[in-house]
PDB file of C-alpha atoms in Angstrom:
ATOM      1  CA  UNK A 779       9.041  35.732  45.407  1.00 44.00           C
ATOM      2  CA  UNK A 780      10.764  32.489  44.842  1.00 48.00           C
ATOM      3  CA  UNK A 781      13.745  31.412  47.120  1.00 53.00           C
ATOM      4  CA  UNK A 782      15.254  28.224  44.889  1.00 51.00           C
ATOM      5  CA  UNK A 783      16.359  25.893  47.510  1.00 53.00           C
ATOM      6  CA  UNK A 784      18.157  23.849  45.097  1.00 52.00           C
ATOM      7  CA  UNK A 785      19.956  26.464  43.134  1.00 51.00           C
ATOM      8  CA  UNK A 786      23.900  25.986  42.938  1.00 41.00           C
ATOM      9  CA  UNK A 787      25.938  28.334  44.624  1.00 40.00           C
ATOM     10  CA  UNK A 788      29.394  29.788  43.519  1.00 37.00           C
ATOM     11  CA  UNK A 789      32.364  28.512  45.531  1.00 33.00           C
ATOM     12  CA  UNK A 790      36.226  29.105  44.917  1.00 38.00           C
ATOM     13  CA  UNK A 791      37.452  26.411  43.267  1.00 42.00           C
ATOM     14  CA  UNK A 792      39.270  23.196  45.308  1.00 46.00           C
ATOM     15  CA  UNK A 793      43.126  23.812  44.635  1.00 48.00           C
ATOM     16  CA  UNK A 794      44.844  20.957  42.898  1.00 50.00           C
ATOM     17  CA  UNK A 795      41.885  19.130  41.554  1.00 63.00           C
ATOM     18  CA  UNK A 796      40.833  19.295  37.894  1.00 79.00           C
ATOM     19  CA  UNK A 797      38.496  21.817  36.887  1.00 86.00           C
ATOM     20  CA  UNK A 798      35.867  22.122  34.489  1.00 93.00           C
ATOM     21  CA  UNK A 799      36.643  23.368  31.177  1.00 95.00           C
ATOM     22  CA  UNK A 800      34.828  26.472  29.897  1.00 96.00           C
ATOM     23  CA  UNK A 801      35.385  27.961  26.524  1.00 96.00           C
ATOM     24  CA  UNK A 802      33.577  31.079  24.945  1.00 96.00           C
ATOM     25  CA  UNK A 803      34.089  30.454  21.074  1.00 96.00           C
ATOM     26  CA  UNK A 804      36.170  33.075  18.812  1.00 95.00           C
ATOM     27  CA  UNK A 805      33.332  34.427  17.079  1.00 95.00           C
ATOM     28  CA  UNK A 806      31.439  34.619  20.488  1.00 96.00           C
ATOM     29  CA  UNK A 807      28.322  32.547  19.183  1.00 97.00           C
ATOM     30  CA  UNK A 808      28.764  29.899  21.752  1.00 97.00           C
ATOM     31  CA  UNK A 809      29.831  28.404  24.969  1.00 98.00           C
ATOM     32  CA  UNK A 810      31.080  24.958  25.782  1.00 98.00           C
ATOM     33  CA  UNK A 811      31.501  23.268  29.303  1.00 97.00           C
ATOM     34  CA  UNK A 812      33.400  20.177  29.910  1.00 97.00           C
ATOM     35  CA  UNK A 813      33.921  18.310  33.004  1.00 96.00           C
ATOM     36  CA  UNK A 814      37.120  16.479  34.346  1.00 94.00           C
ATOM     37  CA  UNK A 815      34.864  13.156  33.795  1.00 93.00           C
ATOM     38  CA  UNK A 816      34.104  13.983  30.089  1.00 95.00           C
ATOM     39  CA  UNK A 817      30.597  15.217  30.223  1.00 96.00           C
ATOM     40  CA  UNK A 818      29.844  18.316  28.040  1.00 98.00           C
ATOM     41  CA  UNK A 819      27.326  20.968  27.335  1.00 98.00           C
ATOM     42  CA  UNK A 820      27.328  23.636  24.265  1.00 98.00           C
ATOM     43  CA  UNK A 821      25.065  26.584  24.525  1.00 98.00           C
ATOM     44  CA  UNK A 822      24.581  28.841  21.296  1.00 98.00           C
ATOM     45  CA  UNK A 823      23.757  32.284  22.725  1.00 98.00           C
ATOM     46  CA  UNK A 824      21.496  33.002  19.962  1.00 98.00           C
ATOM     47  CA  UNK A 825      18.340  32.004  22.102  1.00 98.00           C
ATOM     48  CA  UNK A 826      20.768  30.813  24.882  1.00 98.00           C
ATOM     49  CA  UNK A 827      19.902  27.322  23.210  1.00 98.00           C
ATOM     50  CA  UNK A 828      21.452  24.203  24.239  1.00 98.00           C
ATOM     51  CA  UNK A 829      22.482  22.640  21.213  1.00 98.00           C
ATOM     52  CA  UNK A 830      24.631  19.350  22.868  1.00 98.00           C
ATOM     53  CA  UNK A 831      24.593  17.423  26.066  1.00 98.00           C
ATOM     54  CA  UNK A 832      26.938  14.495  26.301  1.00 98.00           C
ATOM     55  CA  UNK A 833      27.392  12.057  28.938  1.00 95.00           C
ATOM     56  CA  UNK A 834      29.244   8.660  28.516  1.00 91.00           C
ATOM     57  CA  UNK A 835      30.267   9.702  25.326  1.00 91.00           C
ATOM     58  CA  UNK A 836      26.932   9.663  24.147  1.00 96.00           C
ATOM     59  CA  UNK A 837      25.133  12.650  22.832  1.00 98.00           C
ATOM     60  CA  UNK A 838      21.728  12.997  24.517  1.00 98.00           C
ATOM     61  CA  UNK A 839      19.844  15.959  22.418  1.00 98.00           C
ATOM     62  CA  UNK A 840      18.545  15.688  18.612  1.00 98.00           C
ATOM     63  CA  UNK A 841      19.621  18.756  16.425  1.00 98.00           C
ATOM     64  CA  UNK A 842      18.046  19.125  13.085  1.00 98.00           C
ATOM     65  CA  UNK A 843      21.192  18.604  10.286  1.00 98.00           C
ATOM     66  CA  UNK A 844      19.516  21.922   8.683  1.00 98.00           C
ATOM     67  CA  UNK A 845      19.216  23.738  12.253  1.00 98.00           C
ATOM     68  CA  UNK A 846      19.952  27.272  11.556  1.00 97.00           C
ATOM     69  CA  UNK A 847      22.523  28.668  13.959  1.00 96.00           C
ATOM     70  CA  UNK A 848      23.581  32.084  12.651  1.00 94.00           C
ATOM     71  CA  UNK A 849      21.153  33.860  14.593  1.00 93.00           C
ATOM     72  CA  UNK A 850      18.725  34.499  11.750  1.00 94.00           C
ATOM     73  CA  UNK A 851      15.791  32.011  13.313  1.00 95.00           C
ATOM     74  CA  UNK A 852      15.269  29.879  15.980  1.00 97.00           C
ATOM     75  CA  UNK A 853      16.980  26.280  16.385  1.00 98.00           C
ATOM     76  CA  UNK A 854      15.533  23.364  15.131  1.00 98.00           C
ATOM     77  CA  UNK A 855      16.599  21.013  18.110  1.00 98.00           C
ATOM     78  CA  UNK A 856      18.308  21.088  21.466  1.00 98.00           C
ATOM     79  CA  UNK A 857      16.546  23.013  23.983  1.00 98.00           C
ATOM     80  CA  UNK A 858      15.059  26.486  22.797  1.00 98.00           C
ATOM     81  CA  UNK A 859      13.510  28.803  25.316  1.00 98.00           C
ATOM     82  CA  UNK A 860      10.068  29.530  24.981  1.00 98.00           C
ATOM     83  CA  UNK A 861       8.870  32.839  26.562  1.00 98.00           C
ATOM     84  CA  UNK A 862       6.908  35.238  27.020  1.00 98.00           C
ATOM     85  CA  UNK A 863       4.211  32.756  25.191  1.00 98.00           C
ATOM     86  CA  UNK A 864       3.692  29.374  24.369  1.00 98.00           C
ATOM     87  CA  UNK A 865       2.611  28.253  20.607  1.00 96.00           C
ATOM     88  CA  UNK A 866       0.561  31.077  18.747  1.00 95.00           C
ATOM     89  CA  UNK A 867      -0.133  34.085  20.670  1.00 96.00           C
ATOM     90  CA  UNK A 868      -4.078  34.330  21.822  1.00 95.00           C
ATOM     91  CA  UNK A 869      -5.937  37.578  20.226  1.00 94.00           C
ATOM     92  CA  UNK A 870      -6.702  40.255  22.738  1.00 92.00           C
ATOM     93  CA  UNK A 871      -3.736  39.547  24.952  1.00 95.00           C
ATOM     94  CA  UNK A 872      -0.672  41.493  25.506  1.00 96.00           C
ATOM     95  CA  UNK A 873       1.267  38.831  23.758  1.00 97.00           C
ATOM     96  CA  UNK A 874      -0.717  39.083  20.718  1.00 96.00           C
ATOM     97  CA  UNK A 875       1.642  40.602  18.227  1.00 96.00           C
ATOM     98  CA  UNK A 876       4.545  38.105  19.042  1.00 97.00           C
ATOM     99  CA  UNK A 877       5.688  35.343  17.045  1.00 96.00           C
ATOM    100  CA  UNK A 878       4.622  31.806  17.906  1.00 96.00           C
ATOM    101  CA  UNK A 879       6.622  30.744  21.234  1.00 97.00           C
ATOM    102  CA  UNK A 880       7.704  34.548  21.850  1.00 97.00           C
ATOM    103  CA  UNK A 881      11.132  35.715  21.457  1.00 98.00           C
ATOM    104  CA  UNK A 882      13.717  34.285  23.791  1.00 98.00           C
ATOM    105  CA  UNK A 883      14.341  31.877  21.320  1.00 98.00           C
ATOM    106  CA  UNK A 884      15.100  34.089  18.689  1.00 96.00           C
ATOM    107  CA  UNK A 885      17.022  36.658  20.391  1.00 97.00           C
ATOM    108  CA  UNK A 886      20.962  37.083  21.483  1.00 97.00           C
ATOM    109  CA  UNK A 887      21.395  36.421  25.139  1.00 98.00           C
ATOM    110  CA  UNK A 888      24.490  37.635  27.291  1.00 97.00           C
ATOM    111  CA  UNK A 889      27.083  35.197  28.501  1.00 98.00           C
ATOM    112  CA  UNK A 890      26.910  36.065  32.549  1.00 97.00           C
ATOM    113  CA  UNK A 891      29.800  33.799  33.467  1.00 96.00           C
ATOM    114  CA  UNK A 892      30.452  30.574  35.619  1.00 94.00           C
ATOM    115  CA  UNK A 893      30.706  29.050  38.638  1.00 88.00           C
ATOM    116  CA  UNK A 894      31.615  25.768  40.184  1.00 75.00           C
ATOM    117  CA  UNK A 895      29.404  24.379  42.749  1.00 64.00           C
ATOM    118  CA  UNK A 896      29.883  21.646  45.779  1.00 57.00           C
ATOM    119  CA  UNK A 897      26.215  22.169  46.511  1.00 60.00           C
ATOM    120  CA  UNK A 898      23.240  21.669  44.528  1.00 69.00           C
ATOM    121  CA  UNK A 899      20.697  19.335  42.949  1.00 74.00           C
ATOM    122  CA  UNK A 900      23.609  17.730  40.670  1.00 76.00           C
ATOM    123  CA  UNK A 901      26.430  18.000  42.964  1.00 65.00           C
ATOM    124  CA  UNK A 902      27.903  14.890  44.992  1.00 65.00           C
ATOM    125  CA  UNK A 903      30.832  17.182  46.713  1.00 57.00           C
ATOM    126  CA  UNK A 904      33.767  18.603  45.036  1.00 55.00           C
ATOM    127  CA  UNK A 905      34.029  20.660  41.886  1.00 62.00           C
ATOM    128  CA  UNK A 906      31.690  18.174  39.939  1.00 82.00           C
ATOM    129  CA  UNK A 907      29.378  20.602  38.602  1.00 92.00           C
ATOM    130  CA  UNK A 908      29.617  23.799  36.410  1.00 96.00           C
ATOM    131  CA  UNK A 909      26.815  26.609  36.061  1.00 96.00           C
ATOM    132  CA  UNK A 910      26.682  28.672  33.465  1.00 97.00           C
ATOM    133  CA  UNK A 911      24.566  31.935  33.386  1.00 98.00           C
ATOM    134  CA  UNK A 912      22.680  33.842  30.301  1.00 98.00           C
ATOM    135  CA  UNK A 913      20.800  36.935  30.534  1.00 98.00           C
ATOM    136  CA  UNK A 914      18.139  38.638  28.449  1.00 98.00           C
ATOM    137  CA  UNK A 915      16.941  42.111  29.088  1.00 97.00           C
ATOM    138  CA  UNK A 916      14.487  44.912  27.765  1.00 97.00           C
ATOM    139  CA  UNK A 917      17.232  46.894  26.994  1.00 95.00           C
ATOM    140  CA  UNK A 918      18.522  44.164  24.742  1.00 93.00           C
ATOM    141  CA  UNK A 919      15.722  43.117  22.546  1.00 95.00           C
ATOM    142  CA  UNK A 920      15.073  44.105  19.227  1.00 93.00           C
ATOM    143  CA  UNK A 921      12.867  47.370  18.536  1.00 95.00           C
ATOM    144  CA  UNK A 922      10.486  44.923  17.294  1.00 95.00           C
ATOM    145  CA  UNK A 923      10.106  42.868  20.025  1.00 95.00           C
ATOM    146  CA  UNK A 924      10.166  45.936  22.550  1.00 96.00           C
ATOM    147  CA  UNK A 925       7.249  47.106  20.725  1.00 96.00           C
ATOM    148  CA  UNK A 926       5.363  43.926  20.941  1.00 96.00           C
ATOM    149  CA  UNK A 927       6.084  43.602  24.464  1.00 96.00           C
ATOM    150  CA  UNK A 928       6.649  46.999  26.029  1.00 96.00           C
ATOM    151  CA  UNK A 929       7.384  45.527  29.670  1.00 97.00           C
ATOM    152  CA  UNK A 930      10.816  45.979  31.588  1.00 98.00           C
ATOM    153  CA  UNK A 931      11.724  42.595  32.565  1.00 98.00           C
ATOM    154  CA  UNK A 932      14.957  40.430  33.145  1.00 98.00           C
ATOM    155  CA  UNK A 933      15.594  36.699  32.425  1.00 98.00           C
ATOM    156  CA  UNK A 934      18.496  34.918  33.888  1.00 98.00           C
ATOM    157  CA  UNK A 935      18.798  31.241  32.440  1.00 98.00           C
ATOM    158  CA  UNK A 936      21.008  28.774  34.195  1.00 97.00           C
ATOM    159  CA  UNK A 937      22.304  25.760  32.656  1.00 98.00           C
ATOM    160  CA  UNK A 938      24.106  23.280  35.023  1.00 97.00           C
ATOM    161  CA  UNK A 939      26.297  20.612  34.019  1.00 97.00           C
ATOM    162  CA  UNK A 940      26.682  17.758  36.267  1.00 95.00           C
ATOM    163  CA  UNK A 941      28.210  14.112  36.336  1.00 92.00           C
ATOM    164  CA  UNK A 942      24.938  12.732  36.588  1.00 88.00           C
ATOM    165  CA  UNK A 943      22.539  15.381  34.694  1.00 96.00           C
ATOM    166  CA  UNK A 944      21.457  18.311  33.480  1.00 97.00           C
ATOM    167  CA  UNK A 945      19.734  21.205  35.076  1.00 97.00           C
ATOM    168  CA  UNK A 946      18.226  23.812  32.927  1.00 98.00           C
ATOM    169  CA  UNK A 947      16.423  26.871  35.163  1.00 98.00           C
ATOM    170  CA  UNK A 948      14.810  30.420  34.015  1.00 98.00           C
ATOM    171  CA  UNK A 949      14.460  33.270  36.532  1.00 98.00           C
ATOM    172  CA  UNK A 950      11.984  35.754  35.705  1.00 98.00           C
ATOM    173  CA  UNK A 951      12.121  39.297  37.255  1.00 98.00           C
ATOM    174  CA  UNK A 952       9.525  42.333  36.530  1.00 98.00           C
ATOM    175  CA  UNK A 953      11.912  45.494  36.557  1.00 97.00           C
ATOM    176  CA  UNK A 954       9.315  47.359  36.247  1.00 97.00           C
ATOM    177  CA  UNK A 955       6.110  48.668  37.877  1.00 97.00           C
ATOM    178  CA  UNK A 956       3.608  47.564  35.551  1.00 97.00           C
ATOM    179  CA  UNK A 957       2.058  43.866  35.903  1.00 98.00           C
ATOM    180  CA  UNK A 958       2.942  41.565  33.172  1.00 98.00           C
ATOM    181  CA  UNK A 959       1.668  37.953  32.369  1.00 98.00           C
ATOM    182  CA  UNK A 960       4.069  35.270  30.600  1.00 98.00           C
ATOM    183  CA  UNK A 961       4.260  31.569  29.832  1.00 98.00           C
ATOM    184  CA  UNK A 962       7.310  29.484  29.545  1.00 98.00           C
ATOM    185  CA  UNK A 963       8.476  26.239  28.053  1.00 98.00           C
ATOM    186  CA  UNK A 964      11.609  24.067  27.643  1.00 98.00           C
ATOM    187  CA  UNK A 965      11.433  22.560  24.458  1.00 98.00           C
ATOM    188  CA  UNK A 966      13.713  19.844  24.578  1.00 98.00           C
ATOM    189  CA  UNK A 967      14.532  17.619  22.025  1.00 98.00           C
ATOM    190  CA  UNK A 968      16.111  14.179  23.261  1.00 98.00           C
ATOM    191  CA  UNK A 969      17.562  11.946  21.216  1.00 98.00           C
ATOM    192  CA  UNK A 970      16.494   8.066  20.886  1.00 98.00           C
ATOM    193  CA  UNK A 971      17.197   5.297  18.423  1.00 98.00           C
ATOM    194  CA  UNK A 972      13.801   4.343  17.465  1.00 98.00           C
ATOM    195  CA  UNK A 973      10.592   6.368  18.434  1.00 98.00           C
ATOM    196  CA  UNK A 974       8.571   3.723  17.925  1.00 97.00           C
ATOM    197  CA  UNK A 975      10.226   1.725  20.477  1.00 98.00           C
ATOM    198  CA  UNK A 976       9.651   4.539  23.020  1.00 98.00           C
ATOM    199  CA  UNK A 977       7.272   4.900  25.963  1.00 98.00           C
ATOM    200  CA  UNK A 978       6.758   8.139  28.025  1.00 98.00           C
ATOM    201  CA  UNK A 979       5.707   6.908  31.708  1.00 98.00           C
ATOM    202  CA  UNK A 980       4.448   9.287  34.682  1.00 98.00           C
ATOM    203  CA  UNK A 981       1.544  11.048  32.764  1.00 98.00           C
ATOM    204  CA  UNK A 982      -1.547   8.574  33.841  1.00 98.00           C
ATOM    205  CA  UNK A 983      -4.582   9.823  34.840  1.00 98.00           C
ATOM    206  CA  UNK A 984      -3.470  13.761  33.697  1.00 98.00           C
ATOM    207  CA  UNK A 985      -5.691  15.739  31.578  1.00 98.00           C
ATOM    208  CA  UNK A 986      -4.364  16.851  28.186  1.00 98.00           C
ATOM    209  CA  UNK A 987      -5.310  19.324  25.136  1.00 98.00           C
ATOM    210  CA  UNK A 988      -4.398  16.796  21.901  1.00 98.00           C
ATOM    211  CA  UNK A 989      -3.569  19.683  19.271  1.00 97.00           C
ATOM    212  CA  UNK A 990      -3.468  17.068  16.745  1.00 97.00           C
ATOM    213  CA  UNK A 991      -7.177  16.594  17.227  1.00 97.00           C
ATOM    214  CA  UNK A 992      -8.354  19.774  17.195  1.00 96.00           C
ATOM    215  CA  UNK A 993      -7.438  20.693  20.733  1.00 96.00           C
ATOM    216  CA  UNK A 994      -9.763  17.824  22.305  1.00 98.00           C
ATOM    217  CA  UNK A 995      -9.481  17.684  25.837  1.00 98.00           C
ATOM    218  CA  UNK A 996      -8.778  13.893  27.397  1.00 98.00           C
ATOM    219  CA  UNK A 997      -7.309  12.343  30.192  1.00 98.00           C
ATOM    220  CA  UNK A 998      -4.373   9.831  29.899  1.00 98.00           C
ATOM    221  CA  UNK A 999      -5.315   6.520  30.581  1.00 97.00           C
ATOM    222  CA  UNK A1000      -2.687   4.384  29.117  1.00 96.00           C
ATOM    223  CA  UNK A1001       0.360   3.491  31.856  1.00 96.00           C
ATOM    224  CA  UNK A1002       2.688   4.866  29.292  1.00 97.00           C
ATOM    225  CA  UNK A1003       2.347   7.127  26.248  1.00 98.00           C
ATOM    226  CA  UNK A1004       3.744   5.436  22.766  1.00 98.00           C
ATOM    227  CA  UNK A1005       4.268   7.188  19.589  1.00 98.00           C
ATOM    228  CA  UNK A1006       2.579   5.663  16.770  1.00 97.00           C
ATOM    229  CA  UNK A1007       1.910   8.643  14.605  1.00 98.00           C
ATOM    230  CA  UNK A1008       2.044  12.560  14.933  1.00 98.00           C
ATOM    231  CA  UNK A1009       1.838  13.732  18.341  1.00 98.00           C
ATOM    232  CA  UNK A1010       1.318  16.674  20.104  1.00 98.00           C
ATOM    233  CA  UNK A1011      -0.437  16.654  23.723  1.00 98.00           C
ATOM    234  CA  UNK A1012      -0.080  19.341  26.457  1.00 98.00           C
ATOM    235  CA  UNK A1013      -0.064  17.550  29.507  1.00 98.00           C
ATOM    236  CA  UNK A1014      -1.570  20.024  32.160  1.00 98.00           C
ATOM    237  CA  UNK A1015      -1.107  19.890  36.108  1.00 97.00           C
ATOM    238  CA  UNK A1016       0.981  16.867  36.525  1.00 98.00           C
ATOM    239  CA  UNK A1017       1.059  15.831  40.153  1.00 96.00           C
ATOM    240  CA  UNK A1018       4.479  13.657  39.789  1.00 94.00           C
ATOM    241  CA  UNK A1019       7.491  15.541  39.448  1.00 96.00           C
ATOM    242  CA  UNK A1020       9.323  13.376  37.070  1.00 97.00           C
ATOM    243  CA  UNK A1021       8.236  12.085  33.502  1.00 98.00           C
ATOM    244  CA  UNK A1022      10.429   9.312  32.113  1.00 98.00           C
ATOM    245  CA  UNK A1023      11.306   8.136  28.864  1.00 98.00           C
ATOM    246  CA  UNK A1024      12.203   4.739  28.484  1.00 98.00           C
ATOM    247  CA  UNK A1025      13.503   2.934  25.244  1.00 98.00           C
ATOM    248  CA  UNK A1026      13.068  -0.554  24.374  1.00 96.00           C
ATOM    249  CA  UNK A1027      12.006  -1.270  28.145  1.00 95.00           C
ATOM    250  CA  UNK A1028      15.424   0.310  29.242  1.00 97.00           C
ATOM    251  CA  UNK A1029      15.554   3.714  31.229  1.00 97.00           C
ATOM    252  CA  UNK A1030      16.801   6.527  28.653  1.00 97.00           C
ATOM    253  CA  UNK A1031      15.884   9.709  30.582  1.00 98.00           C
ATOM    254  CA  UNK A1032      14.349  11.006  33.848  1.00 98.00           C
ATOM    255  CA  UNK A1033      12.868  14.557  33.330  1.00 98.00           C
ATOM    256  CA  UNK A1034      12.427  16.053  36.852  1.00 98.00           C
ATOM    257  CA  UNK A1035      10.536  19.291  37.003  1.00 98.00           C
ATOM    258  CA  UNK A1036      11.317  22.068  39.190  1.00 97.00           C
ATOM    259  CA  UNK A1037       8.477  24.458  40.042  1.00 97.00           C
ATOM    260  CA  UNK A1038       6.435  23.770  36.877  1.00 98.00           C
ATOM    261  CA  UNK A1039       3.364  21.615  36.352  1.00 97.00           C
ATOM    262  CA  UNK A1040       2.971  21.161  32.707  1.00 98.00           C
ATOM    263  CA  UNK A1041       4.673  19.220  29.738  1.00 98.00           C
ATOM    264  CA  UNK A1042       4.534  18.720  26.167  1.00 98.00           C
ATOM    265  CA  UNK A1043       4.814  15.618  24.371  1.00 98.00           C
ATOM    266  CA  UNK A1044       5.574  16.033  20.647  1.00 98.00           C
ATOM    267  CA  UNK A1045       6.796  14.279  17.773  1.00 98.00           C
ATOM    268  CA  UNK A1046       5.933  15.408  13.930  1.00 98.00           C
ATOM    269  CA  UNK A1047       6.161  11.812  12.365  1.00 98.00           C
ATOM    270  CA  UNK A1048       6.509  11.581   8.849  1.00 97.00           C
ATOM    271  CA  UNK A1049       4.246  13.925   6.885  1.00 97.00           C
ATOM    272  CA  UNK A1050       4.548  16.768   9.319  1.00 97.00           C
ATOM    273  CA  UNK A1051       8.455  16.294   9.297  1.00 98.00           C
ATOM    274  CA  UNK A1052       8.414  16.286   5.654  1.00 98.00           C
ATOM    275  CA  UNK A1053       6.874  19.815   5.729  1.00 97.00           C
ATOM    276  CA  UNK A1054       9.297  21.420   8.119  1.00 97.00           C
ATOM    277  CA  UNK A1055      11.860  23.040   6.168  1.00 96.00           C
ATOM    278  CA  UNK A1056      14.683  22.775   8.522  1.00 97.00           C
ATOM    279  CA  UNK A1057      14.097  19.239   9.774  1.00 98.00           C
ATOM    280  CA  UNK A1058      16.485  17.125   8.597  1.00 98.00           C
ATOM    281  CA  UNK A1059      16.937  14.117   7.654  1.00 98.00           C
ATOM    282  CA  UNK A1060      13.273  13.977   6.866  1.00 98.00           C
ATOM    283  CA  UNK A1061      13.405  10.559   8.729  1.00 98.00           C
ATOM    284  CA  UNK A1062      14.729  12.169  11.929  1.00 98.00           C
ATOM    285  CA  UNK A1063      11.565  12.060  13.727  1.00 98.00           C
ATOM    286  CA  UNK A1064      12.357   8.066  14.381  1.00 98.00           C
ATOM    287  CA  UNK A1065      15.521   9.546  16.545  1.00 98.00           C
ATOM    288  CA  UNK A1066      13.686  12.277  18.367  1.00 98.00           C
ATOM    289  CA  UNK A1067      11.056  12.778  21.191  1.00 98.00           C
ATOM    290  CA  UNK A1068      10.366  16.275  22.639  1.00 98.00           C
ATOM    291  CA  UNK A1069       9.105  16.256  26.299  1.00 98.00           C
ATOM    292  CA  UNK A1070       8.919  19.623  27.017  1.00 98.00           C
ATOM    293  CA  UNK A1071       8.702  21.317  30.761  1.00 98.00           C
ATOM    294  CA  UNK A1072       6.870  24.387  31.253  1.00 98.00           C
ATOM    295  CA  UNK A1073       4.016  26.628  32.743  1.00 98.00           C
ATOM    296  CA  UNK A1074       1.608  26.825  29.858  1.00 97.00           C
ATOM    297  CA  UNK A1075      -1.948  25.935  31.062  1.00 94.00           C
ATOM    298  CA  UNK A1076      -2.490  29.593  32.039  1.00 94.00           C
ATOM    299  CA  UNK A1077      -0.671  32.607  32.732  1.00 97.00           C
ATOM    300  CA  UNK A1078       2.024  33.168  35.357  1.00 97.00           C
ATOM    301  CA  UNK A1079       1.544  37.183  36.599  1.00 98.00           C
ATOM    302  CA  UNK A1080       4.381  39.049  38.023  1.00 98.00           C
ATOM    303  CA  UNK A1081       3.891  42.300  39.833  1.00 98.00           C
ATOM    304  CA  UNK A1082       6.774  45.071  40.055  1.00 98.00           C
ATOM    305  CA  UNK A1083       9.748  43.862  41.760  1.00 97.00           C
ATOM    306  CA  UNK A1084       8.243  40.001  41.540  1.00 98.00           C
ATOM    307  CA  UNK A1085      10.098  36.878  40.398  1.00 98.00           C
ATOM    308  CA  UNK A1086       9.253  33.562  39.218  1.00 98.00           C
ATOM    309  CA  UNK A1087      11.964  30.292  38.581  1.00 98.00           C
ATOM    310  CA  UNK A1088      11.158  27.084  37.004  1.00 98.00           C
ATOM    311  CA  UNK A1089      13.013  24.585  35.101  1.00 98.00           C
ATOM    312  CA  UNK A1090      14.066  20.980  34.931  1.00 98.00           C
ATOM    313  CA  UNK A1091      16.715  18.366  35.791  1.00 98.00           C
ATOM    314  CA  UNK A1092      17.464  15.554  33.399  1.00 98.00           C
ATOM    315  CA  UNK A1093      19.373  12.557  34.218  1.00 97.00           C
ATOM    316  CA  UNK A1094      19.915  10.163  31.120  1.00 95.00           C
ATOM    317  CA  UNK A1095      20.947   6.525  31.105  1.00 89.00           C
ATOM    318  CA  UNK A1096      23.183   6.057  27.794  1.00 74.00           C
TER     319      UNK A1096
END
């Protein structure tokens, strides 16, 4: 149903050139990739959660000091994968008995392997990108999750590390004959020095749901969204592809949506952070902001054999 034009393709490594290094940890819990130029990414197989992405020697993602990395609960920080429902499941829906944000972020994924690329959105020629693929399927789900969401599906999550950015793409396939509906979101926690000096641009004129104000619907009238207290807004049907995070008037991140129209802007602020058990340090809200790309306004429907793919490209300016 969807042919991704920018999806990196596997090629044979160029002989004689330094190659990206990819390592699977001894305990089979995580995969790390490093480019010859120093950029790196680390993905936990629990949830296929990206827990580190460094460029220019700088960590770009915020990870709680109390993030649970042993597979017993979702990770607080990094880039958790939300599927097949965003937030609390609605009543009288096929997802209604699932936990908040679904099961993908709390399931163990399979590492499918790596490929290098001379083409694609992040490549500039030569072996300057490495793509890591992770899979989650009906057969590998917990019995509890299968019972709560009894559909035949396949997910392939591709994390591509390039010299100038990180691409994360989720491919969803209906492997059965019965149609299903889903939502998906990439819950990116970006590291910043001081969130009070951060502005999120590219959302002017966009309708949003303000979850802090009892789900009131409003239209963004400001040229930049600034964080002055607890913020939890779902921006819908964003016409621009790029949302930019600026800190102290300097570019920090560009978040480019690929085949996705919605974004969540979230920061718990002081009181909410204090109430979250695995959020540490408690003043860590100062050093993070979430800009989360997804398809959450309504539901994506896939008939048997159909596929959907969407994701993001993140470019950083350390």
